[in-house]
XYZ file of C-alpha atoms in Angstrom:
709
model
C -12.509 8.452 -25.449
C -9.263 9.485 -23.722
C -6.945 11.512 -25.336
C -3.070 10.971 -23.845
C -0.688 12.123 -23.549
C 2.848 10.951 -21.899
C 6.611 11.797 -21.532
C 9.247 9.476 -20.441
C 12.865 10.425 -19.669
C 15.613 8.588 -17.875
C 16.004 10.602 -15.133
C 18.815 8.745 -12.659
C 18.896 5.506 -13.252
C 15.463 5.019 -13.564
C 12.142 5.881 -15.753
C 10.197 8.737 -15.288
C 6.830 9.210 -16.795
C 4.306 11.541 -16.804
C 1.190 11.120 -18.404
C -2.336 12.833 -19.142
C -5.724 12.699 -20.330
C -6.709 9.601 -18.229
C -7.000 9.435 -15.228
C -9.179 13.662 -13.067
C -9.934 15.401 -16.735
C -12.668 17.792 -14.777
C -9.875 19.116 -13.273
C -8.450 21.762 -14.744
C -5.067 20.027 -14.540
C -3.643 16.909 -13.645
C -1.019 14.796 -13.677
C -0.485 10.784 -13.035
C 3.380 10.446 -12.611
C 5.495 7.276 -12.790
C 8.865 7.080 -11.056
C 9.618 3.437 -10.695
C 6.916 1.574 -9.427
C 5.735 4.512 -7.142
C 2.877 5.925 -8.572
C 1.445 9.540 -7.443
C -1.566 11.661 -8.794
C -1.637 15.855 -8.556
C -4.770 18.178 -9.966
C -5.143 21.631 -9.684
C -8.676 23.535 -9.712
C -8.446 26.957 -9.379
C -12.036 29.495 -9.108
C -12.784 31.381 -12.509
C -13.589 34.264 -10.339
C -10.667 36.259 -7.519
C -12.545 35.429 -3.809
C -13.509 38.726 -2.824
C -11.856 40.186 0.317
C -8.847 38.997 0.531
C -5.541 39.888 0.156
C -3.257 37.358 -0.285
C -3.068 34.550 -2.422
C -5.482 31.627 -1.740
C -3.722 28.451 -2.603
C -3.885 25.015 -0.485
C -1.667 22.095 -0.961
C -2.853 18.909 -0.135
C -0.179 15.657 -0.023
C -2.127 12.404 0.938
C -0.985 8.756 0.902
C -2.732 5.889 0.434
C -2.525 2.961 2.598
C -3.161 0.646 -0.436
C -0.095 2.015 -2.216
C 2.718 -0.104 -0.474
C -0.104 -2.556 0.001
C -1.420 -2.193 3.656
C -4.562 -1.720 5.680
C -4.328 1.931 7.701
C -3.439 0.689 11.765
C -5.993 1.729 14.222
C -9.892 0.477 14.903
C -11.607 3.043 11.509
C -9.159 0.760 9.574
C -9.143 3.798 6.952
C -6.277 6.858 6.877
C -7.562 9.792 9.081
C -6.096 13.443 9.591
C -2.711 13.770 7.551
C 0.034 12.590 9.345
C 3.386 15.113 10.046
C 4.808 13.830 7.066
C 2.131 14.676 5.104
C 2.243 18.020 6.003
C 5.326 18.792 4.844
C 5.669 16.913 2.262
C 2.228 19.613 1.471
C 4.729 22.089 3.094
C 7.733 21.125 0.922
C 5.545 21.876 -2.348
C 4.028 24.567 -1.794
C 7.217 26.672 -0.635
C 8.350 26.624 -4.303
C 5.716 26.931 -6.466
C 3.595 29.806 -4.520
C 6.447 32.810 -5.952
C 5.316 31.885 -8.912
C 1.996 32.697 -9.391
C 1.302 36.018 -11.140
C 0.866 39.044 -9.201
C -2.635 40.038 -8.372
C -3.683 36.314 -8.232
C -6.267 35.599 -5.782
C -8.505 32.969 -7.509
C -9.330 30.176 -4.871
C -6.043 27.375 -6.016
C -6.304 23.810 -4.735
C -3.223 21.458 -5.495
C -3.941 17.677 -4.236
C -1.248 14.682 -5.088
C -2.279 11.311 -4.275
C 0.305 8.305 -3.603
C -0.735 5.932 -5.714
C 1.877 2.695 -5.481
C 4.821 2.327 -4.007
C 7.392 0.259 -4.979
C 9.836 1.365 -1.009
C 12.754 2.117 -3.206
C 11.653 5.323 -4.975
C 10.565 7.910 -2.316
C 7.514 9.440 -2.996
C 7.454 13.152 -1.889
C 9.911 13.831 -5.285
C 7.639 11.855 -7.432
C 4.629 14.257 -6.011
C 6.716 18.073 -6.270
C 7.301 17.417 -10.155
C 3.585 16.100 -10.782
C 2.351 19.117 -8.784
C 4.538 21.402 -11.209
C 3.208 19.645 -14.004
C -0.005 19.500 -13.354
C -0.375 22.962 -12.938
C 1.934 24.116 -15.768
C -1.377 22.303 -17.942
C -4.280 24.288 -15.913
C -3.622 27.215 -17.836
C -3.882 28.771 -14.438
C -1.226 31.997 -14.522
C 2.414 30.051 -13.082
C 5.400 30.802 -14.029
C 6.824 27.802 -13.573
C 7.223 24.668 -14.576
C 9.828 24.343 -11.539
C 11.727 21.012 -11.026
C 12.224 19.253 -7.744
C 15.572 16.538 -6.821
C 16.777 14.807 -3.340
C 20.357 14.760 -3.810
C 22.581 12.662 -1.112
C 26.157 11.945 -0.024
C 27.501 8.438 -0.144
C 31.162 7.037 -0.016
C 31.563 10.794 -0.552
C 29.819 11.235 -4.473
C 26.727 12.866 -4.786
C 23.719 11.203 -5.623
C 20.084 12.159 -7.710
C 17.383 10.885 -5.766
C 18.748 7.373 -3.618
C 16.474 4.393 -2.666
C 15.209 4.913 0.036
C 17.371 2.056 1.593
C 20.678 3.676 0.129
C 19.742 6.874 2.373
C 21.035 5.009 5.381
C 24.292 5.855 4.262
C 24.056 9.218 3.637
C 25.661 12.232 4.905
C 22.873 14.098 3.399
C 19.721 14.559 2.510
C 18.303 17.397 0.781
C 16.158 18.494 -1.303
C 16.218 21.200 -3.938
C 13.551 22.695 -5.962
C 13.727 25.554 -8.935
C 13.521 26.593 -12.161
C 15.840 26.310 -15.101
C 17.265 29.134 -14.368
C 17.159 29.456 -10.261
C 16.347 28.200 -6.816
C 13.588 28.978 -5.177
C 13.499 26.069 -2.321
C 16.219 23.884 -0.236
C 15.323 21.736 2.745
C 18.274 19.528 4.296
C 19.612 17.564 7.089
C 23.635 16.787 7.112
C 25.831 15.594 8.974
C 28.281 18.738 10.009
C 29.315 18.767 6.103
C 30.878 22.486 5.416
C 29.638 25.687 2.927
C 31.055 24.461 0.002
C 30.066 21.477 -0.327
C 26.392 21.831 0.633
C 26.561 24.684 -2.261
C 27.640 21.978 -4.567
C 25.063 19.630 -3.011
C 22.757 22.141 -3.826
C 23.769 23.020 -7.621
C 24.154 19.727 -8.134
C 20.594 18.994 -7.270
C 19.572 22.089 -9.385
C 21.836 20.136 -12.678
C 19.863 17.086 -12.325
C 16.126 18.238 -12.175
C 17.100 20.390 -15.707
C 15.097 16.809 -17.670
C 12.173 17.329 -15.750
C 11.828 20.723 -16.507
C 12.356 20.162 -20.214
C 9.922 16.850 -20.033
C 7.236 18.943 -18.372
C 7.444 22.051 -20.844
C 7.632 18.854 -23.786
C 4.480 17.781 -22.527
C 2.765 21.024 -22.091
C 3.676 21.863 -25.717
C 0.830 19.309 -26.630
C -1.917 18.784 -24.108
C -1.897 22.005 -21.815
C -5.156 24.130 -21.854
C -5.591 27.785 -23.307
C -4.403 29.891 -20.773
C -6.439 31.402 -18.474
C -7.085 35.515 -18.976
C -5.565 37.449 -15.729
C -6.185 41.556 -15.774
C -4.458 42.786 -12.830
C -6.075 46.304 -12.293
C -4.455 49.932 -12.230
C -3.689 50.588 -9.026
C -1.560 52.929 -9.705
C -3.815 56.407 -8.801
C -4.168 54.485 -5.342
C -0.675 54.377 -5.096
C 0.202 57.407 -6.018
C -1.781 58.449 -2.826
C -1.326 56.631 -0.215
C 2.661 57.297 -0.698
C 1.614 61.111 -0.553
C -0.164 60.199 3.072
C 2.196 58.353 4.549
C 5.829 57.973 3.010
C 7.165 60.276 5.350
C 5.608 59.103 8.443
C 6.250 55.846 7.847
C 9.899 56.646 7.288
C 9.765 58.039 10.483
C 8.175 55.027 12.337
C 10.811 52.093 10.891
C 13.425 53.943 12.077
C 12.154 53.594 15.538
C 13.935 50.744 17.078
C 11.967 49.138 20.027
C 8.952 46.402 17.921
C 5.832 47.299 19.765
C 6.434 50.648 19.597
C 7.067 50.461 15.690
C 4.377 48.677 14.927
C 2.004 50.675 16.871
C 3.101 54.121 14.941
C 2.734 51.611 11.342
C -0.927 51.199 12.684
C -1.221 55.115 13.058
C -0.156 55.334 9.381
C -1.716 53.466 8.419
C -5.373 54.408 9.905
C -5.217 57.770 8.510
C -4.638 56.786 5.038
C -7.740 54.469 5.269
C -9.910 56.662 7.160
C -8.951 59.446 4.216
C -9.055 57.313 1.354
C -11.730 54.251 2.091
C -14.772 56.319 3.616
C -16.524 58.995 1.745
C -16.279 61.518 5.079
C -12.122 60.976 4.358
C -12.202 60.953 -0.096
C -14.273 64.917 0.140
C -15.912 64.139 -3.348
C -12.445 62.106 -4.244
C -12.699 57.818 -5.588
C -13.731 55.864 -2.153
C -11.013 52.889 -2.714
C -12.031 49.184 -1.241
C -9.742 48.792 2.442
C -7.571 45.228 0.166
C -7.538 48.277 -2.320
C -5.801 50.696 0.276
C -3.591 47.789 2.049
C -1.996 46.344 -0.330
C -0.125 49.159 -1.668
C 0.589 50.989 1.747
C 2.180 46.879 2.025
C 3.914 48.185 -0.970
C 5.574 51.603 0.013
C 6.589 49.776 3.359
C 8.939 47.175 1.312
C 9.311 49.493 -0.876
C 11.324 52.220 2.020
C 12.583 49.282 4.204
C 14.113 47.511 1.449
C 15.699 51.299 -0.070
C 16.668 52.225 3.571
C 18.983 48.457 4.018
C 19.875 48.779 0.543
C 21.129 52.352 -0.006
C 22.456 53.086 3.652
C 22.842 49.803 4.398
C 21.038 50.379 7.722
C 17.825 47.753 9.117
C 15.120 48.927 10.708
C 16.192 48.413 14.446
C 19.498 50.239 13.736
C 22.159 47.336 12.693
C 24.723 46.417 10.024
C 24.186 44.042 7.825
C 25.961 42.097 10.002
C 25.457 41.829 13.262
C 23.590 39.987 15.726
C 21.064 41.271 18.751
C 21.999 40.589 21.395
C 21.766 37.079 23.120
C 21.907 35.816 26.315
C 21.654 32.173 27.781
C 20.375 29.954 30.861
C 19.549 26.933 32.034
C 18.195 24.850 34.460
C 15.680 27.245 34.885
C 13.107 24.413 35.828
C 14.163 22.705 38.750
C 11.894 19.267 38.356
C 12.544 18.959 34.773
C 15.016 16.665 33.486
C 17.394 20.212 31.642
C 15.622 23.112 30.537
C 17.085 26.642 29.147
C 15.689 30.344 28.109
C 17.496 31.731 25.058
C 16.708 35.555 24.047
C 17.825 36.625 21.152
C 16.819 39.993 20.921
C 12.358 40.124 21.439
C 12.848 36.467 19.718
C 12.693 33.842 23.210
C 12.541 30.272 23.821
C 11.816 27.791 26.527
C 13.635 24.633 25.939
C 12.053 21.510 28.322
C 13.853 17.992 27.639
C 12.337 14.915 29.018
C 13.921 11.467 29.057
C 11.669 8.274 28.737
C 12.497 4.802 28.376
C 10.693 2.195 25.571
C 8.265 2.721 26.458
C 8.132 5.845 25.316
C 9.303 5.520 22.293
C 6.797 7.165 18.902
C 5.460 4.452 17.041
C 5.114 5.976 12.788
C 2.832 4.302 11.182
C 4.161 4.843 7.457
C 4.061 3.702 4.218
C 7.088 1.872 4.184
C 5.615 -0.101 7.773
C 5.571 0.983 11.038
C 8.918 2.327 13.411
C 10.225 3.522 16.711
C 11.183 7.128 16.975
C 12.897 7.625 20.104
C 13.607 11.734 19.148
C 10.916 13.934 19.078
C 11.402 17.904 18.732
C 7.615 19.434 19.347
C 7.732 22.935 18.634
C 4.348 25.834 20.375
C 3.879 29.225 19.680
C 1.361 30.347 21.733
C -0.573 33.583 20.387
C 0.471 35.708 23.063
C 4.386 35.389 21.911
C 3.606 38.289 19.450
C 1.135 40.080 21.828
C -1.751 39.063 20.252
C -4.805 36.444 21.061
C -6.291 33.719 19.499
C -7.173 30.055 18.830
C -5.316 27.228 21.139
C -5.376 24.095 19.240
C -3.865 21.305 17.652
C -0.215 22.225 16.488
C -0.840 23.800 12.277
C 1.708 23.103 9.345
C 3.446 25.989 10.384
C 4.435 24.996 14.036
C 4.990 21.487 12.697
C 7.386 22.692 9.952
C 9.269 24.592 12.229
C 9.406 21.936 15.226
C 11.182 19.396 12.224
C 13.663 22.106 10.712
C 14.904 22.394 14.660
C 14.648 18.538 14.141
C 16.447 18.474 11.250
C 19.265 20.256 12.908
C 19.985 18.237 15.864
C 19.339 14.199 14.916
C 22.958 14.706 13.335
C 24.604 15.359 16.904
C 22.332 13.345 18.795
C 24.349 10.152 20.294
C 24.022 6.427 19.007
C 20.507 5.190 20.934
C 23.065 1.938 22.515
C 25.510 4.444 23.699
C 22.618 6.389 25.036
C 19.450 4.145 25.986
C 16.996 6.617 26.092
C 14.487 8.465 24.646
C 14.225 11.740 23.834
C 11.651 14.584 24.221
C 12.430 18.187 23.471
C 9.536 20.759 23.419
C 10.194 24.459 22.911
C 7.187 27.338 23.907
C 8.010 30.234 21.904
C 7.284 33.204 24.264
C 8.154 36.131 22.838
C 8.810 36.215 18.596
C 10.493 38.993 16.461
C 11.878 36.808 13.547
C 13.311 33.255 13.266
C 11.859 31.805 16.451
C 12.416 27.966 14.532
C 16.545 28.863 14.687
C 16.311 30.003 18.577
C 14.426 26.766 18.966
C 17.609 25.167 17.983
C 19.764 27.543 20.349
C 17.314 26.640 23.011
C 17.305 22.562 22.322
C 20.859 22.431 22.128
C 21.912 23.942 25.743
C 18.726 21.838 27.357
C 19.501 18.128 25.804
C 22.942 19.316 27.392
C 21.683 20.369 30.838
C 19.461 16.913 31.076
C 23.310 14.234 30.829
C 22.525 14.274 26.852
C 26.262 13.820 25.886
C 26.204 15.661 22.094
C 28.648 15.397 19.392
C 28.616 19.118 19.646
C 26.429 22.305 20.223
C 23.951 23.304 18.091
C 23.012 27.119 16.891
C 21.065 27.891 13.730
C 21.086 31.563 12.902
C 18.012 33.295 9.631
C 19.155 35.251 7.260
C 17.096 37.078 4.780
C 18.043 38.837 1.344
C 17.115 42.419 -0.448
C 17.762 42.484 -3.600
C 16.810 44.902 -6.579
C 17.324 44.009 -10.143
C 21.815 43.174 -9.680
C 21.744 45.179 -6.259
C 21.643 42.660 -3.567
C 22.389 42.780 1.109
C 22.219 39.825 2.907
C 21.207 40.191 6.064
C 22.078 38.193 9.603
C 19.607 37.609 11.966
C 16.882 38.526 11.015
C 13.555 40.592 12.406
C 10.009 40.133 11.506
C 9.658 42.577 9.088
C 12.501 41.753 7.751
C 11.118 38.475 6.620
C 7.772 39.989 5.983
C 9.027 42.600 3.581
C 11.874 40.664 1.960
C 13.221 38.398 -0.797
C 14.152 35.026 1.448
C 14.209 33.196 4.602
C 17.501 30.926 4.380
C 17.971 29.260 8.053
C 21.505 27.828 8.431
C 21.894 25.302 11.672
C 25.489 23.529 12.390
C 28.110 22.978 14.761
C 31.234 24.741 15.356
C 32.566 21.625 12.759
C 29.763 22.132 9.598
C 26.404 21.857 9.188
C 23.187 19.782 10.301
C 20.471 21.539 8.353
C 19.486 24.205 5.387
C 16.153 25.524 4.797
C 15.710 27.674 2.298
C 12.022 29.415 0.917
C 11.838 32.551 -1.800
C 10.151 34.995 -2.488
C 11.563 35.962 -5.896
C 11.583 34.047 -9.673
C 14.756 32.110 -7.395
C 18.520 33.919 -6.439
C 22.443 33.005 -8.302
C 24.826 30.817 -6.597
C 26.550 33.814 -5.905
C 23.749 34.943 -3.229
C 24.250 31.491 -1.937
C 27.877 31.380 -0.925
C 27.323 35.581 0.086
C 25.130 33.443 2.245
C 26.534 30.288 3.668
C 29.663 32.483 4.091
C 27.701 35.366 6.283
C 25.290 32.762 8.112
C 28.917 30.621 8.936
C 30.355 33.953 10.747
C 26.996 34.378 12.787
C 26.483 30.588 13.827
C 30.156 30.999 15.622
C 29.532 34.095 17.346
C 25.936 32.884 18.636
C 28.052 29.037 19.499
C 30.386 31.613 21.789
C 27.775 33.444 23.533
C 25.756 30.327 24.136
C 29.011 28.623 25.805
C 28.508 31.180 28.776
C 25.740 29.257 29.817
C 27.094 25.626 28.890
C 29.835 24.320 26.524
C 29.433 20.448 27.692
C 26.507 18.030 28.326
C 26.328 17.343 32.511
C 28.009 14.413 33.591
C 25.004 13.101 35.688
C 21.003 13.078 34.881
C 18.778 14.814 36.586
C 17.662 14.326 39.988
C 14.311 13.075 39.210
C 15.538 11.261 35.560
C 15.530 7.913 35.041
C 18.563 5.765 35.043
C 18.771 2.959 32.462
C 21.013 0.554 32.706
C 21.266 -1.806 29.707
C 22.300 -5.679 29.554
C 22.039 -8.602 27.464
C 20.877 -11.891 27.675
C 20.752 -15.006 25.295
C 17.795 -14.684 23.270
C 17.086 -18.308 24.018
C 16.168 -17.057 27.314
C 13.729 -13.934 26.741
C 11.407 -16.608 26.930
C 11.684 -17.213 30.831
C 12.146 -13.675 31.893
C 9.276 -13.172 29.910
C 7.877 -15.782 31.396
C 4.151 -17.269 30.512
C 1.704 -14.723 29.709
C 3.948 -12.342 30.852
C 4.057 -13.596 34.014
C 7.725 -13.206 35.618
C 8.460 -10.028 33.696
C 5.442 -8.422 35.626
C 6.000 -10.017 39.095
C 10.073 -8.224 38.507
C 7.925 -4.712 37.593
C 6.004 -4.973 40.560
C 7.974 -6.016 43.222
C 11.419 -3.834 42.440
C 10.052 -0.960 40.883
C 11.854 -0.365 37.942
C 10.358 -0.657 33.886
C 11.911 -3.097 32.109
C 12.206 -3.606 28.626
C 13.095 -6.609 26.448
C 14.505 -6.578 22.092
C 13.903 -9.272 20.149
C 17.481 -9.049 20.322
C 17.728 -10.166 23.566
C 18.973 -6.888 24.742
C 17.388 -5.000 27.692
C 16.816 -2.141 29.506
C 15.968 -1.418 33.428
C 14.938 2.011 34.230
C 14.211 3.617 36.971
C 15.101 7.186 38.830
C 15.989 4.738 42.128
C 19.444 3.099 41.446
C 18.596 -0.032 44.306
C 15.157 -0.562 42.316
C 17.796 -0.995 39.374
C 20.578 -3.080 41.052
C 17.249 -5.728 41.607
C 15.285 -5.902 38.992
C 18.991 -6.712 36.995
C 20.152 -8.770 39.321
C 16.442 -10.712 38.640
C 16.940 -10.893 35.159
C 21.119 -11.982 35.324
C 19.987 -15.182 37.446
C 17.230 -16.175 35.583
C 19.002 -15.444 31.956
C 22.732 -16.946 32.714
C 23.879 -20.159 34.600
C 25.030 -20.690 37.651
C 29.399 -22.296 36.778
C 30.472 -25.451 38.143
C 32.948 -24.557 41.086
C 31.379 -20.927 42.337
C 30.355 -20.031 45.576
C 26.429 -18.402 45.816
C 24.918 -17.082 48.481
C 21.081 -18.989 48.602
C 17.730 -19.585 50.494
C 16.233 -22.879 51.930
C 12.969 -23.023 50.096
C 12.208 -26.792 51.501
C 13.658 -29.575 53.483
C 12.980 -33.521 52.911
C 14.179 -36.294 54.879
C 17.344 -37.273 52.592
C 18.338 -32.885 52.060
C 17.357 -29.411 51.632
C 16.585 -27.311 48.651
C 18.473 -24.028 48.106
C 17.063 -21.438 45.939
C 20.016 -19.287 44.916
C 21.008 -17.627 41.357
C 18.651 -16.156 40.960
C 15.583 -18.594 40.849
C 17.347 -21.101 40.073
C 16.808 -24.374 43.002
C 19.032 -27.269 44.013
C 19.963 -29.995 46.094
C 22.002 -30.264 49.179
C 22.211 -33.806 49.979
C 21.954 -34.364 53.923
C 25.506 -35.953 52.897
C 26.351 -32.432 52.015
C 25.155 -30.777 54.782
C 28.314 -30.668 57.102
C 31.004 -33.166 58.476
C 29.359 -35.947 59.634
C 26.130 -37.043 58.627
C 23.521 -35.678 61.031
C 20.433 -37.310 62.006
C 17.916 -34.890 60.517
C 17.802 -32.303 58.030
C 16.845 -29.764 60.193
C 18.896 -30.441 62.596
C 21.887 -28.056 60.647
C 18.697 -26.222 58.431
C 15.694 -24.573 58.527
C 13.203 -23.396 55.930
C 14.495 -19.890 55.283
C 17.311 -19.804 56.348
C 20.611 -18.172 54.344
C 23.274 -20.610 53.635
C 26.656 -20.596 51.305
C 26.339 -23.232 49.075
C 28.991 -24.461 46.372
C 27.762 -25.567 43.091
C 29.456 -28.953 43.094
C 27.596 -29.733 39.193
C 24.251 -31.681 37.514
C 23.199 -35.367 37.702
C 22.911 -37.476 35.155
C 18.613 -36.096 34.256
C 20.467 -32.318 34.837
C 19.294 -31.702 38.747
C 21.652 -29.185 40.405
C 24.075 -30.654 43.091
C 24.861 -28.533 45.756
C 27.122 -28.838 48.901
C 27.016 -26.817 52.133
C 29.910 -28.350 53.990
C 32.752 -27.465 52.545
C 31.780 -23.633 52.510
C 32.242 -21.294 55.821
C 29.025 -20.762 56.255
C 30.023 -17.616 58.275
C 32.246 -15.844 55.434
C 31.380 -17.979 52.528
C 34.384 -19.018 51.638
C 35.327 -22.013 49.692
C 36.750 -24.412 52.717
C 40.718 -25.616 51.959
C 40.823 -29.744 51.537
C 42.977 -30.595 54.029
C 40.473 -27.442 56.974
C 37.677 -29.785 55.620
């Protein structure tokens, strides 16, 4: 019934098995990949005919995690998987980025790659297994995919690079780097690092590149046994329309690309395109000649744009806006511009601008993340928004898309390594980056703005962080690396290489390649050039703020942290939460208690914090024998008075301890509600508290010397 083919290799000390022919046989390609005991299913389906009217390749990658893979039931009311989580969206993008450039030119058939996590051993991360499985399924499917690719995770643990570290070992790693590519070159890099040098980052990339070579070989061996016949893909001859577009547009297009201002340049290019479309796509314009589709003319017009921009850069070393290859656009940094927020910054670089706002929260504001590994809390959130007005357009406003989630996570990775430890700065941090203008690398503007906004809010970063986007133009052996790329240079170039870090080293690296890969030499040039650009940007940022403010903003909450004995937690919370609710209601402070006895008290009012802390200490701490305390008489009886002291503790002042000489009645000395000073004498055999007033000066609260008593 089944015609099953398998390949098994040892990869990083664990077995990796690729299997096809047993599951999902109606898909064009299907591979079951198992690494350790983590198993994923990758399927590929591509339409038989191209999608009409599309001037781009309609590829969709969907990565999904099933809760049953880790023996869990989904949270929430419906108890089933819902919309993709942020992690699933990011992994989908991670797989999409290295495979997209490898489809044959002109292939426009609707293609969908679905990767499903079926089993997770909580040791081997499924994202790398998913990338390998997707590559294998595409290679077997018969679609014109110029792969296979491999992918690997690289950690840096105890000074040594480690290939595909287990999940629990990543806690000790100074690096979390994912690299993907072909046998010859690197196509994609994604990383978070703890201020590593450019040399260490490059070494890690090449280590990963070597590490995934056995996977590529295994996929090729599997394809030799079980691949489908290659699908025919004929690219139509576009030489005629290419020639006509060039004849009609070249001179005017060259002139348009000498206009340095974005909108003026855009309008000039649009006018040239309208002229070409009118001449070649209508019966009147063609004047008896052949009428071409707008898609065909648009594709050749874009190709002509790319050729003009790329050759100008390679030949003259002059870019669209007149800069040389290494100059960064003009930068303006401002902080504290929004009066009621906890921290704010406006970072402008050329025609790209990010308004970034920091909000400090308490434990109540922590984000609960439901993952295959279990539910955990996140205390740092960074949200990136890209409204259509930022590029002078109209558009739909809704929930964030894949691009917004991806850009936000990139900035998160850049900032995360320099944040203070949570027990040192016990706040929940939320940063929102609103892109108000965009012409290239708004994600790196977000990194710079986030660094400034956090410092403006008083968050003690280890060092300021800046980011820069690098581009590449490559024709044959000639290449040019561009610092701080424009939007057009991103669209028409061959690489988007984003580097973020401090003066001490790199904290994040992201690279996407649109060609069939780049060499170690090009990456080395890009990293060194990025280092110089990053240093320049940090210098410009320092004109606004060089380090975190020493005081929090007027409207930010203050948090004080104390530790209480674990066996006292129940007393502070009270039956059904009665005590802690009373503390919150009467003091106005927020109180958060952890299982280890850590208590966080937060309020923008210092008096509220002090009152709550004293209350909690009074419940949790033990009074000391021989110490004088202030208290309140809460009840009088014939044999003495009960005094509430040390928060919520009550003790008895026997009638003989009220004053020198025994009074006839207790009420002759004290009444309910009186404030008194008492000394703790000790505890009787039943544990009851014994207090004395007569040996304490009731005016000063000081103990009376024995000879004066």
